[in-house]
mmCIF file with all atom_site columns, C-alpha atoms in Angstrom:
data_model
loop_
_atom_site.group_PDB
_atom_site.id
_atom_site.type_symbol
_atom_site.label_atom_id
_atom_site.label_alt_id
_atom_site.label_comp_id
_atom_site.label_asym_id
_atom_site.label_entity_id
_atom_site.label_seq_id
_atom_site.pdbx_PDB_ins_code
_atom_site.Cartn_x
_atom_site.Cartn_y
_atom_site.Cartn_z
_atom_site.occupancy
_atom_site.B_iso_or_equiv
_atom_site.pdbx_formal_charge
_atom_site.auth_seq_id
_atom_site.auth_comp_id
_atom_site.auth_asym_id
_atom_site.auth_atom_id
_atom_site.pdbx_PDB_model_num
ATOM 1   C CA . MET A 1 1   ? -0.019  -0.013 -0.150  1.00 53.00 ? 1   MET A CA 1
ATOM 2   C CA . ALA A 1 2   ? 1.281   3.525  -1.192  1.00 67.00 ? 2   ALA A CA 1
ATOM 3   C CA . ASP A 1 3   ? 2.070   5.978  1.919   1.00 75.00 ? 3   ASP A CA 1
ATOM 4   C CA . LEU A 1 4   ? -0.398  8.787  2.505   1.00 74.00 ? 4   LEU A CA 1
ATOM 5   C CA . LEU A 1 5   ? -0.659  11.822 0.282   1.00 83.00 ? 5   LEU A CA 1
ATOM 6   C CA . ASP A 1 6   ? -2.087  14.164 1.986   1.00 87.00 ? 6   ASP A CA 1
ATOM 7   C CA . PHE A 1 7   ? -0.347  17.198 1.988   1.00 84.00 ? 7   PHE A CA 1
ATOM 8   C CA . GLY A 1 8   ? -0.302  17.847 5.514   1.00 81.00 ? 8   GLY A CA 1
ATOM 9   C CA . SER A 1 9   ? -4.050  18.596 6.279   1.00 87.00 ? 9   SER A CA 1
ATOM 10  C CA . THR A 1 10  ? -5.155  18.097 9.520   1.00 90.00 ? 10  THR A CA 1
ATOM 11  C CA . PRO A 1 11  ? -7.548  14.552 9.945   1.00 94.00 ? 11  PRO A CA 1
ATOM 12  C CA . LEU A 1 12  ? -10.787 15.427 11.570  1.00 96.00 ? 12  LEU A CA 1
ATOM 13  C CA . LEU A 1 13  ? -10.972 13.245 14.236  1.00 96.00 ? 13  LEU A CA 1
ATOM 14  C CA . SER A 1 14  ? -7.838  14.494 15.413  1.00 95.00 ? 14  SER A CA 1
ATOM 15  C CA . ILE A 1 15  ? -9.349  18.353 16.207  1.00 95.00 ? 15  ILE A CA 1
ATOM 16  C CA . LEU A 1 16  ? -13.067 16.617 17.368  1.00 96.00 ? 16  LEU A CA 1
ATOM 17  C CA . PRO A 1 17  ? -13.967 16.758 20.669  1.00 96.00 ? 17  PRO A CA 1
ATOM 18  C CA . GLU A 1 18  ? -13.902 12.836 21.177  1.00 96.00 ? 18  GLU A CA 1
ATOM 19  C CA . ALA A 1 19  ? -17.737 12.842 22.423  1.00 97.00 ? 19  ALA A CA 1
ATOM 20  C CA . ILE A 1 20  ? -18.816 14.329 19.062  1.00 97.00 ? 20  ILE A CA 1
ATOM 21  C CA . ALA A 1 21  ? -16.896 11.718 17.452  1.00 97.00 ? 21  ALA A CA 1
ATOM 22  C CA . ARG A 1 22  ? -18.708 9.233  19.497  1.00 97.00 ? 22  ARG A CA 1
ATOM 23  C CA . ARG A 1 23  ? -21.807 10.376 18.598  1.00 97.00 ? 23  ARG A CA 1
ATOM 24  C CA . LEU A 1 24  ? -20.448 10.860 14.987  1.00 98.00 ? 24  LEU A CA 1
ATOM 25  C CA . SER A 1 25  ? -19.984 6.898  14.690  1.00 97.00 ? 25  SER A CA 1
ATOM 26  C CA . ALA A 1 26  ? -22.889 5.473  16.913  1.00 98.00 ? 26  ALA A CA 1
ATOM 27  C CA . ALA A 1 27  ? -24.900 7.314  13.513  1.00 98.00 ? 27  ALA A CA 1
ATOM 28  C CA . ALA A 1 28  ? -23.267 5.433  11.135  1.00 98.00 ? 28  ALA A CA 1
ATOM 29  C CA . SER A 1 29  ? -23.314 2.634  9.119   1.00 98.00 ? 29  SER A CA 1
ATOM 30  C CA . VAL A 1 30  ? -19.766 0.858  8.566   1.00 98.00 ? 30  VAL A CA 1
ATOM 31  C CA . VAL A 1 31  ? -18.490 -0.373 5.684   1.00 98.00 ? 31  VAL A CA 1
ATOM 32  C CA . GLU A 1 32  ? -15.450 -2.764 4.571   1.00 98.00 ? 32  GLU A CA 1
ATOM 33  C CA . TYR A 1 33  ? -13.854 -2.405 1.888   1.00 98.00 ? 33  TYR A CA 1
ATOM 34  C CA . ASP A 1 34  ? -10.808 -4.812 0.017   1.00 97.00 ? 34  ASP A CA 1
ATOM 35  C CA . ASP A 1 35  ? -7.817  -3.330 -1.564  1.00 95.00 ? 35  ASP A CA 1
ATOM 36  C CA . GLY A 1 36  ? -8.906  -1.520 -4.602  1.00 94.00 ? 36  GLY A CA 1
ATOM 37  C CA . GLU A 1 37  ? -12.471 -2.256 -4.094  1.00 97.00 ? 37  GLU A CA 1
ATOM 38  C CA . THR A 1 38  ? -14.444 1.447  -5.023  1.00 96.00 ? 38  THR A CA 1
ATOM 39  C CA . ILE A 1 39  ? -16.044 3.260  -2.385  1.00 97.00 ? 39  ILE A CA 1
ATOM 40  C CA . HIS A 1 40  ? -17.859 6.175  -4.514  1.00 96.00 ? 40  HIS A CA 1
ATOM 41  C CA . SER A 1 41  ? -17.060 6.924  -8.188  1.00 95.00 ? 41  SER A CA 1
ATOM 42  C CA . ARG A 1 42  ? -16.635 10.100 -9.655  1.00 94.00 ? 42  ARG A CA 1
ATOM 43  C CA . GLY A 1 43  ? -20.267 11.889 -10.376 1.00 94.00 ? 43  GLY A CA 1
ATOM 44  C CA . ASP A 1 44  ? -22.153 9.849  -7.419  1.00 95.00 ? 44  ASP A CA 1
ATOM 45  C CA . ALA A 1 45  ? -24.374 12.560 -5.945  1.00 92.00 ? 45  ALA A CA 1
ATOM 46  C CA . LYS A 1 46  ? -25.383 11.055 -2.463  1.00 94.00 ? 46  LYS A CA 1
ATOM 47  C CA . PRO A 1 47  ? -25.136 13.413 -0.267  1.00 97.00 ? 47  PRO A CA 1
ATOM 48  C CA . GLY A 1 48  ? -23.139 12.190 2.980   1.00 97.00 ? 48  GLY A CA 1
ATOM 49  C CA . LEU A 1 49  ? -20.079 12.477 5.332   1.00 98.00 ? 49  LEU A CA 1
ATOM 50  C CA . SER A 1 50  ? -17.423 9.601  5.067   1.00 98.00 ? 50  SER A CA 1
ATOM 51  C CA . ILE A 1 51  ? -14.944 8.908  7.912   1.00 98.00 ? 51  ILE A CA 1
ATOM 52  C CA . ILE A 1 52  ? -11.934 6.366  7.309   1.00 98.00 ? 52  ILE A CA 1
ATOM 53  C CA . ARG A 1 53  ? -11.737 4.538  10.313  1.00 97.00 ? 53  ARG A CA 1
ATOM 54  C CA . SER A 1 54  ? -8.562  2.751  8.962   1.00 96.00 ? 54  SER A CA 1
ATOM 55  C CA . GLY A 1 55  ? -6.798  1.837  6.103   1.00 95.00 ? 55  GLY A CA 1
ATOM 56  C CA . ALA A 1 56  ? -6.571  5.202  3.604   1.00 94.00 ? 56  ALA A CA 1
ATOM 57  C CA . VAL A 1 57  ? -8.317  5.833  0.781   1.00 96.00 ? 57  VAL A CA 1
ATOM 58  C CA . ARG A 1 58  ? -6.467  7.183  -3.011  1.00 93.00 ? 58  ARG A CA 1
ATOM 59  C CA . PHE A 1 59  ? -8.981  9.704  -4.659  1.00 93.00 ? 59  PHE A CA 1
ATOM 60  C CA . ALA A 1 60  ? -7.967  9.741  -8.229  1.00 89.00 ? 60  ALA A CA 1
ATOM 61  C CA . ASN A 1 61  ? -9.613  10.562 -11.475 1.00 85.00 ? 61  ASN A CA 1
ATOM 62  C CA . PRO A 1 62  ? -9.700  8.211  -14.669 1.00 77.00 ? 62  PRO A CA 1
ATOM 63  C CA . GLY A 1 63  ? -9.115  10.253 -17.986 1.00 73.00 ? 63  GLY A CA 1
ATOM 64  C CA . VAL A 1 64  ? -10.416 9.902  -21.418 1.00 74.00 ? 64  VAL A CA 1
ATOM 65  C CA . ASP A 1 65  ? -6.922  9.162  -22.421 1.00 73.00 ? 65  ASP A CA 1
ATOM 66  C CA . GLY A 1 66  ? -7.154  5.980  -20.387 1.00 67.00 ? 66  GLY A CA 1
ATOM 67  C CA . SER A 1 67  ? -4.526  7.694  -17.674 1.00 69.00 ? 67  SER A CA 1
ATOM 68  C CA . TYR A 1 68  ? -5.307  7.135  -14.132 1.00 71.00 ? 68  TYR A CA 1
ATOM 69  C CA . VAL A 1 69  ? -4.599  10.402 -12.110 1.00 78.00 ? 69  VAL A CA 1
ATOM 70  C CA . THR A 1 70  ? -3.940  10.167 -8.389  1.00 83.00 ? 70  THR A CA 1
ATOM 71  C CA . THR A 1 71  ? -4.711  13.624 -6.400  1.00 85.00 ? 71  THR A CA 1
ATOM 72  C CA . SER A 1 72  ? -4.170  12.471 -2.683  1.00 89.00 ? 72  SER A CA 1
ATOM 73  C CA . ILE A 1 73  ? -4.557  9.420  -0.118  1.00 91.00 ? 73  ILE A CA 1
ATOM 74  C CA . LEU A 1 74  ? -5.998  9.771  3.054   1.00 93.00 ? 74  LEU A CA 1
ATOM 75  C CA . GLY A 1 75  ? -5.759  7.614  6.089   1.00 94.00 ? 75  GLY A CA 1
ATOM 76  C CA . GLU A 1 76  ? -7.529  7.133  8.981   1.00 95.00 ? 76  GLU A CA 1
ATOM 77  C CA . GLY A 1 77  ? -9.159  9.751  10.564  1.00 96.00 ? 77  GLY A CA 1
ATOM 78  C CA . HIS A 1 78  ? -9.601  12.282 7.343   1.00 96.00 ? 78  HIS A CA 1
ATOM 79  C CA . CYS A 1 79  ? -13.088 12.947 6.443   1.00 97.00 ? 79  CYS A CA 1
ATOM 80  C CA . PHE A 1 80  ? -14.447 13.079 2.684   1.00 97.00 ? 80  PHE A CA 1
ATOM 81  C CA . GLY A 1 81  ? -17.980 13.882 0.878   1.00 96.00 ? 81  GLY A CA 1
ATOM 82  C CA . GLU A 1 82  ? -18.014 17.888 2.557   1.00 96.00 ? 82  GLU A CA 1
ATOM 83  C CA . ALA A 1 83  ? -18.867 18.913 -0.637  1.00 95.00 ? 83  ALA A CA 1
ATOM 84  C CA . THR A 1 84  ? -22.058 16.870 -0.732  1.00 97.00 ? 84  THR A CA 1
ATOM 85  C CA . LEU A 1 85  ? -23.264 18.501 2.024   1.00 96.00 ? 85  LEU A CA 1
ATOM 86  C CA . PHE A 1 86  ? -22.716 21.655 1.754   1.00 95.00 ? 86  PHE A CA 1
ATOM 87  C CA . ALA A 1 87  ? -22.337 22.922 -1.699  1.00 95.00 ? 87  ALA A CA 1
ATOM 88  C CA . ARG A 1 88  ? -24.696 19.649 -3.306  1.00 95.00 ? 88  ARG A CA 1
ATOM 89  C CA . LEU A 1 89  ? -21.938 19.078 -5.393  1.00 96.00 ? 89  LEU A CA 1
ATOM 90  C CA . PRO A 1 90  ? -21.617 15.758 -6.864  1.00 96.00 ? 90  PRO A CA 1
ATOM 91  C CA . ARG A 1 91  ? -18.365 13.608 -6.026  1.00 95.00 ? 91  ARG A CA 1
ATOM 92  C CA . ALA A 1 92  ? -15.172 14.539 -7.835  1.00 92.00 ? 92  ALA A CA 1
ATOM 93  C CA . TYR A 1 93  ? -12.873 11.934 -7.817  1.00 93.00 ? 93  TYR A CA 1
ATOM 94  C CA . ASP A 1 94  ? -13.310 7.748  -7.894  1.00 95.00 ? 94  ASP A CA 1
ATOM 95  C CA . ALA A 1 95  ? -12.529 6.931  -4.455  1.00 96.00 ? 95  ALA A CA 1
ATOM 96  C CA . ILE A 1 96  ? -10.399 3.780  -4.426  1.00 95.00 ? 96  ILE A CA 1
ATOM 97  C CA . ALA A 1 97  ? -9.455  1.885  -0.823  1.00 96.00 ? 97  ALA A CA 1
ATOM 98  C CA . GLU A 1 98  ? -5.768  1.162  -0.589  1.00 93.00 ? 98  GLU A CA 1
ATOM 99  C CA . GLY A 1 99  ? -5.998  -2.175 1.363   1.00 93.00 ? 99  GLY A CA 1
ATOM 100 C CA . GLN A 1 100 ? -8.596  -3.292 3.852   1.00 96.00 ? 100 GLN A CA 1
ATOM 101 C CA . THR A 1 101 ? -10.022 -0.107 4.612   1.00 97.00 ? 101 THR A CA 1
ATOM 102 C CA . VAL A 1 102 ? -13.093 0.517  7.407   1.00 98.00 ? 102 VAL A CA 1
ATOM 103 C CA . ILE A 1 103 ? -16.110 3.328  5.890   1.00 98.00 ? 103 ILE A CA 1
ATOM 104 C CA . GLU A 1 104 ? -18.131 5.165  8.573   1.00 98.00 ? 104 GLU A CA 1
ATOM 105 C CA . GLN A 1 105 ? -20.606 6.567  6.348   1.00 98.00 ? 105 GLN A CA 1
ATOM 106 C CA . ILE A 1 106 ? -23.057 8.718  7.573   1.00 98.00 ? 106 ILE A CA 1
ATOM 107 C CA . THR A 1 107 ? -26.375 9.789  5.984   1.00 98.00 ? 107 THR A CA 1
ATOM 108 C CA . LYS A 1 108 ? -27.394 13.674 5.425   1.00 97.00 ? 108 LYS A CA 1
ATOM 109 C CA . THR A 1 109 ? -30.289 13.232 7.444   1.00 97.00 ? 109 THR A CA 1
ATOM 110 C CA . ARG A 1 110 ? -28.115 12.064 10.327  1.00 98.00 ? 110 ARG A CA 1
ATOM 111 C CA . PHE A 1 111 ? -25.183 14.351 9.869   1.00 98.00 ? 111 PHE A CA 1
ATOM 112 C CA . ASP A 1 112 ? -27.679 17.228 9.759   1.00 97.00 ? 112 ASP A CA 1
ATOM 113 C CA . ARG A 1 113 ? -29.237 16.482 13.199  1.00 97.00 ? 113 ARG A CA 1
ATOM 114 C CA . ILE A 1 114 ? -25.373 15.856 14.620  1.00 98.00 ? 114 ILE A CA 1
ATOM 115 C CA . PHE A 1 115 ? -24.386 19.398 12.830  1.00 97.00 ? 115 PHE A CA 1
ATOM 116 C CA . ASN A 1 116 ? -27.128 21.554 14.045  1.00 97.00 ? 116 ASN A CA 1
ATOM 117 C CA . GLU A 1 117 ? -26.897 20.272 17.221  1.00 97.00 ? 117 GLU A CA 1
ATOM 118 C CA . GLU A 1 118 ? -22.930 20.569 17.922  1.00 97.00 ? 118 GLU A CA 1
ATOM 119 C CA . PRO A 1 119 ? -21.275 23.472 17.181  1.00 96.00 ? 119 PRO A CA 1
ATOM 120 C CA . GLU A 1 120 ? -17.493 22.136 17.930  1.00 97.00 ? 120 GLU A CA 1
ATOM 121 C CA . LEU A 1 121 ? -18.477 19.650 14.796  1.00 97.00 ? 121 LEU A CA 1
ATOM 122 C CA . ALA A 1 122 ? -19.015 22.996 12.429  1.00 96.00 ? 122 ALA A CA 1
ATOM 123 C CA . ARG A 1 123 ? -15.532 24.637 13.964  1.00 96.00 ? 123 ARG A CA 1
ATOM 124 C CA . ALA A 1 124 ? -13.373 21.290 13.374  1.00 97.00 ? 124 ALA A CA 1
ATOM 125 C CA . LEU A 1 125 ? -14.768 20.704 9.951   1.00 96.00 ? 125 LEU A CA 1
ATOM 126 C CA . VAL A 1 126 ? -14.261 24.975 9.253   1.00 95.00 ? 126 VAL A CA 1
ATOM 127 C CA . VAL A 1 127 ? -10.610 24.191 10.550  1.00 94.00 ? 127 VAL A CA 1
ATOM 128 C CA . ALA A 1 128 ? -9.734  20.596 8.325   1.00 93.00 ? 128 ALA A CA 1
ATOM 129 C CA . MET A 1 129 ? -11.029 22.135 5.505   1.00 93.00 ? 129 MET A CA 1
ATOM 130 C CA . THR A 1 130 ? -9.606  25.426 5.465   1.00 93.00 ? 130 THR A CA 1
ATOM 131 C CA . GLN A 1 131 ? -6.284  23.503 5.594   1.00 90.00 ? 131 GLN A CA 1
ATOM 132 C CA . ARG A 1 132 ? -6.956  21.347 2.689   1.00 89.00 ? 132 ARG A CA 1
ATOM 133 C CA . LEU A 1 133 ? -7.550  24.824 0.955   1.00 90.00 ? 133 LEU A CA 1
ATOM 134 C CA . TYR A 1 134 ? -4.243  26.321 1.997   1.00 89.00 ? 134 TYR A CA 1
ATOM 135 C CA . SER A 1 135 ? -2.741  23.311 0.946   1.00 86.00 ? 135 SER A CA 1
ATOM 136 C CA . VAL A 1 136 ? -4.031  23.739 -2.545  1.00 85.00 ? 136 VAL A CA 1
ATOM 137 C CA . LEU A 1 137 ? -3.169  26.983 -2.640  1.00 88.00 ? 137 LEU A CA 1
ATOM 138 C CA . ASP A 1 138 ? 0.822   26.385 -1.567  1.00 88.00 ? 138 ASP A CA 1
ATOM 139 C CA . PHE A 1 139 ? 0.389   23.479 -3.987  1.00 86.00 ? 139 PHE A CA 1
ATOM 140 C CA . LEU A 1 140 ? -0.282  25.814 -6.611  1.00 87.00 ? 140 LEU A CA 1
ATOM 141 C CA . GLU A 1 141 ? 2.242   28.567 -5.775  1.00 90.00 ? 141 GLU A CA 1
ATOM 142 C CA . ASP A 1 142 ? 4.247   25.861 -6.285  1.00 90.00 ? 142 ASP A CA 1
ATOM 143 C CA . VAL A 1 143 ? 3.703   24.718 -9.061  1.00 88.00 ? 143 VAL A CA 1
ATOM 144 C CA . ARG A 1 144 ? 4.095   28.452 -11.068 1.00 90.00 ? 144 ARG A CA 1
ATOM 145 C CA . ARG A 1 145 ? 7.205   28.971 -9.180  1.00 92.00 ? 145 ARG A CA 1
ATOM 146 C CA . LEU A 1 146 ? 9.383   25.729 -8.563  1.00 94.00 ? 146 LEU A CA 1
ATOM 147 C CA . PRO A 1 147 ? 11.312  23.636 -10.715 1.00 96.00 ? 147 PRO A CA 1
ATOM 148 C CA . LEU A 1 148 ? 10.084  20.083 -11.068 1.00 96.00 ? 148 LEU A CA 1
ATOM 149 C CA . ASP A 1 149 ? 13.262  18.907 -9.067  1.00 96.00 ? 149 ASP A CA 1
ATOM 150 C CA . VAL A 1 150 ? 11.858  20.766 -6.193  1.00 96.00 ? 150 VAL A CA 1
ATOM 151 C CA . ARG A 1 151 ? 8.481   20.432 -6.419  1.00 95.00 ? 151 ARG A CA 1
ATOM 152 C CA . THR A 1 152 ? 9.271   16.233 -6.006  1.00 96.00 ? 152 THR A CA 1
ATOM 153 C CA . ALA A 1 153 ? 11.448  16.691 -3.285  1.00 96.00 ? 153 ALA A CA 1
ATOM 154 C CA . LYS A 1 154 ? 8.822   18.675 -1.423  1.00 93.00 ? 154 LYS A CA 1
ATOM 155 C CA . LEU A 1 155 ? 6.180   15.992 -2.673  1.00 92.00 ? 155 LEU A CA 1
ATOM 156 C CA . ILE A 1 156 ? 8.437   13.289 -1.443  1.00 94.00 ? 156 ILE A CA 1
ATOM 157 C CA . ALA A 1 157 ? 9.458   15.083 1.877   1.00 92.00 ? 157 ALA A CA 1
ATOM 158 C CA . GLY A 1 158 ? 5.754   15.763 3.126   1.00 88.00 ? 158 GLY A CA 1
ATOM 159 C CA . MET A 1 159 ? 4.869   11.970 2.380   1.00 89.00 ? 159 MET A CA 1
ATOM 160 C CA . GLU A 1 160 ? 7.916   11.245 4.436   1.00 89.00 ? 160 GLU A CA 1
ATOM 161 C CA . ARG A 1 161 ? 6.535   12.558 7.528   1.00 84.00 ? 161 ARG A CA 1
ATOM 162 C CA . THR A 1 162 ? 3.658   10.316 8.049   1.00 80.00 ? 162 THR A CA 1
ATOM 163 C CA . ALA A 1 163 ? 4.790   7.416  6.445   1.00 82.00 ? 163 ALA A CA 1
ATOM 164 C CA . LYS A 1 164 ? 4.533   3.748  7.811   1.00 80.00 ? 164 LYS A CA 1
ATOM 165 C CA . HIS A 1 165 ? 7.895   3.220  7.764   1.00 80.00 ? 165 HIS A CA 1
ATOM 166 C CA . SER A 1 166 ? 10.720  6.003  8.955   1.00 81.00 ? 166 SER A CA 1
ATOM 167 C CA . GLY A 1 167 ? 13.792  6.491  6.289   1.00 89.00 ? 167 GLY A CA 1
ATOM 168 C CA . GLY A 1 168 ? 11.110  6.548  2.996   1.00 90.00 ? 168 GLY A CA 1
ATOM 169 C CA . VAL A 1 169 ? 8.248   6.281  1.340   1.00 92.00 ? 169 VAL A CA 1
ATOM 170 C CA . GLU A 1 170 ? 6.080   3.768  -0.310  1.00 90.00 ? 170 GLU A CA 1
ATOM 171 C CA . CYS A 1 171 ? 4.966   5.027  -3.821  1.00 88.00 ? 171 CYS A CA 1
ATOM 172 C CA . SER A 1 172 ? 5.522   4.876  -7.698  1.00 85.00 ? 172 SER A CA 1
ATOM 173 C CA . GLN A 1 173 ? 7.319   7.189  -9.975  1.00 88.00 ? 173 GLN A CA 1
ATOM 174 C CA . SER A 1 174 ? 3.468   7.009  -11.860 1.00 85.00 ? 174 SER A CA 1
ATOM 175 C CA . ASP A 1 175 ? 1.940   8.197  -8.770  1.00 82.00 ? 175 ASP A CA 1
ATOM 176 C CA . LEU A 1 176 ? 4.179   11.179 -8.397  1.00 89.00 ? 176 LEU A CA 1
ATOM 177 C CA . ALA A 1 177 ? 3.933   11.581 -12.022 1.00 88.00 ? 177 ALA A CA 1
ATOM 178 C CA . PHE A 1 178 ? 0.225   11.768 -12.043 1.00 82.00 ? 178 PHE A CA 1
ATOM 179 C CA . THR A 1 179 ? -0.359  13.503 -8.835  1.00 84.00 ? 179 THR A CA 1
ATOM 180 C CA . LEU A 1 180 ? 2.266   16.815 -10.170 1.00 87.00 ? 180 LEU A CA 1
ATOM 181 C CA . GLY A 1 181 ? 0.786   16.598 -13.492 1.00 82.00 ? 181 GLY A CA 1
ATOM 182 C CA . VAL A 1 182 ? 3.692   15.452 -15.598 1.00 88.00 ? 182 VAL A CA 1
ATOM 183 C CA . SER A 1 183 ? 5.078   12.456 -17.659 1.00 88.00 ? 183 SER A CA 1
ATOM 184 C CA . ARG A 1 184 ? 6.921   9.410  -16.079 1.00 90.00 ? 184 ARG A CA 1
ATOM 185 C CA . VAL A 1 185 ? 9.703   10.694 -18.169 1.00 95.00 ? 185 VAL A CA 1
ATOM 186 C CA . SER A 1 186 ? 9.692   14.316 -16.734 1.00 95.00 ? 186 SER A CA 1
ATOM 187 C CA . ILE A 1 187 ? 9.199   12.714 -13.232 1.00 95.00 ? 187 ILE A CA 1
ATOM 188 C CA . GLY A 1 188 ? 12.100  10.270 -13.663 1.00 95.00 ? 188 GLY A CA 1
ATOM 189 C CA . LYS A 1 189 ? 14.717  12.298 -14.543 1.00 97.00 ? 189 LYS A CA 1
ATOM 190 C CA . ALA A 1 190 ? 13.755  15.011 -11.782 1.00 97.00 ? 190 ALA A CA 1
ATOM 191 C CA . LEU A 1 191 ? 14.349  11.499 -9.481  1.00 97.00 ? 191 LEU A CA 1
ATOM 192 C CA . ALA A 1 192 ? 17.444  10.943 -10.898 1.00 96.00 ? 192 ALA A CA 1
ATOM 193 C CA . ARG A 1 193 ? 18.620  14.713 -9.794  1.00 97.00 ? 193 ARG A CA 1
ATOM 194 C CA . LEU A 1 194 ? 17.974  14.096 -6.571  1.00 97.00 ? 194 LEU A CA 1
ATOM 195 C CA . GLN A 1 195 ? 19.140  10.683 -6.529  1.00 97.00 ? 195 GLN A CA 1
ATOM 196 C CA . GLY A 1 196 ? 22.598  12.267 -8.088  1.00 96.00 ? 196 GLY A CA 1
ATOM 197 C CA . GLU A 1 197 ? 21.967  14.612 -4.938  1.00 95.00 ? 197 GLU A CA 1
ATOM 198 C CA . GLY A 1 198 ? 22.383  11.833 -2.256  1.00 96.00 ? 198 GLY A CA 1
ATOM 199 C CA . LEU A 1 199 ? 19.396  13.129 -1.535  1.00 97.00 ? 199 LEU A CA 1
ATOM 200 C CA . ILE A 1 200 ? 17.135  10.004 -1.967  1.00 96.00 ? 200 ILE A CA 1
ATOM 201 C CA . ASP A 1 201 ? 17.175  6.173  -3.062  1.00 95.00 ? 201 ASP A CA 1
ATOM 202 C CA . LEU A 1 202 ? 15.239  5.167  -5.890  1.00 93.00 ? 202 LEU A CA 1
ATOM 203 C CA . GLY A 1 203 ? 14.257  0.937  -5.111  1.00 90.00 ? 203 GLY A CA 1
ATOM 204 C CA . TYR A 1 204 ? 11.113  -0.528 -6.528  1.00 88.00 ? 204 TYR A CA 1
ATOM 205 C CA . GLY A 1 205 ? 7.892   0.675  -5.448  1.00 87.00 ? 205 GLY A CA 1
ATOM 206 C CA . ARG A 1 206 ? 9.960   2.466  -3.031  1.00 91.00 ? 206 ARG A CA 1
ATOM 207 C CA . ILE A 1 207 ? 11.809  6.453  -2.117  1.00 94.00 ? 207 ILE A CA 1
ATOM 208 C CA . GLY A 1 208 ? 14.622  5.874  0.631   1.00 94.00 ? 208 GLY A CA 1
ATOM 209 C CA . VAL A 1 209 ? 15.583  9.159  2.069   1.00 95.00 ? 209 VAL A CA 1
ATOM 210 C CA . PRO A 1 210 ? 18.603  8.976  3.975   1.00 94.00 ? 210 PRO A CA 1
ATOM 211 C CA . ASP A 1 211 ? 18.641  12.193 5.924   1.00 94.00 ? 211 ASP A CA 1
ATOM 212 C CA . ARG A 1 212 ? 15.485  13.671 6.341   1.00 92.00 ? 212 ARG A CA 1
ATOM 213 C CA . LYS A 1 213 ? 17.238  17.136 7.438   1.00 94.00 ? 213 LYS A CA 1
ATOM 214 C CA . SER A 1 214 ? 19.503  17.158 4.761   1.00 96.00 ? 214 SER A CA 1
ATOM 215 C CA . LEU A 1 215 ? 16.627  17.005 1.935   1.00 95.00 ? 215 LEU A CA 1
ATOM 216 C CA . SER A 1 216 ? 14.748  19.220 3.449   1.00 93.00 ? 216 SER A CA 1
ATOM 217 C CA . ASP A 1 217 ? 17.861  22.338 3.851   1.00 94.00 ? 217 ASP A CA 1
ATOM 218 C CA . TRP A 1 218 ? 18.009  21.340 0.146   1.00 96.00 ? 218 TRP A CA 1
ATOM 219 C CA . ILE A 1 219 ? 14.639  22.248 -0.267  1.00 95.00 ? 219 ILE A CA 1
ATOM 220 C CA . ALA A 1 220 ? 14.925  25.418 1.981   1.00 92.00 ? 220 ALA A CA 1
ATOM 221 C CA . THR A 1 221 ? 17.768  26.743 0.022   1.00 92.00 ? 221 THR A CA 1
ATOM 222 C CA . ARG A 1 222 ? 15.992  26.810 -3.171  1.00 91.00 ? 222 ARG A CA 1
ATOM 223 C CA . LEU A 1 223 ? 12.574  28.306 -2.542  1.00 90.00 ? 223 LEU A CA 1
ATOM 224 C CA . PRO A 1 224 ? 11.916  32.088 -3.802  1.00 85.00 ? 224 PRO A CA 1
ATOM 225 C CA . VAL A 1 225 ? 9.937   32.965 -0.874  1.00 80.00 ? 225 VAL A CA 1
ATOM 226 C CA . GLU A 1 226 ? 10.632  32.031 2.704   1.00 73.00 ? 226 GLU A CA 1
ATOM 227 C CA . PRO A 1 227 ? 8.876   28.629 4.422   1.00 69.00 ? 227 PRO A CA 1
ATOM 228 C CA . LEU A 1 228 ? 5.992   29.491 6.659   1.00 66.00 ? 228 LEU A CA 1
ATOM 229 C CA . GLN A 1 229 ? 5.701   27.619 9.899   1.00 68.00 ? 229 GLN A CA 1
ATOM 230 C CA . ARG A 1 230 ? 2.256   26.591 10.611  1.00 62.00 ? 230 ARG A CA 1
ATOM 231 C CA . GLY A 1 231 ? 0.488   26.656 13.953  1.00 56.00 ? 231 GLY A CA 1
ATOM 232 C CA . GLU A 1 232 ? -0.263  23.457 15.839  1.00 51.00 ? 232 GLU A CA 1
#
């Protein structure tokens, strides 16, 4: 299973009061998914909130050219489906289970009842959704300003901070290429440059990070603006 690709966003359950988390859990239907099983498809319009209790979910879209572009991989405690609840928008991506995954699915009717009675739920959702928006804007800024090798290094460094095993990330070159919106050839060249700098080690389905600080320092010296420290 690939490591998470959550761009540093905060899981809802980590900031939600425990009593409200228990209430959401009690209102949910628990569904177990096998690795690779579809949780929902792009275009599905049924509203509801989903919370990842274990495992992970890959969000991706199939292109008309046959490509399959991964945008994120979220793990335990993260939620999805907010757009169906608050903006009445259809699902924008396919959601695919990564490994054995357990999802708590809460219908709009049950969610609305809890949402209207628990103001702390609204506050927690605003924090989680704002952090995701912040991450998206930061990612778009990188696309405009940074060369591909630096963007690739930033993505690897972000994944390594939450990786299942220290010292590297489990991720295919295809996933990196699709996430960054470039070709396999281009991402291969960027990874080769980083390996030539001694910042990463390339393996089958894995990218090693021998020294996290060296990678972070290398990135910092190539940023056109001073990096910001996020609050806890």
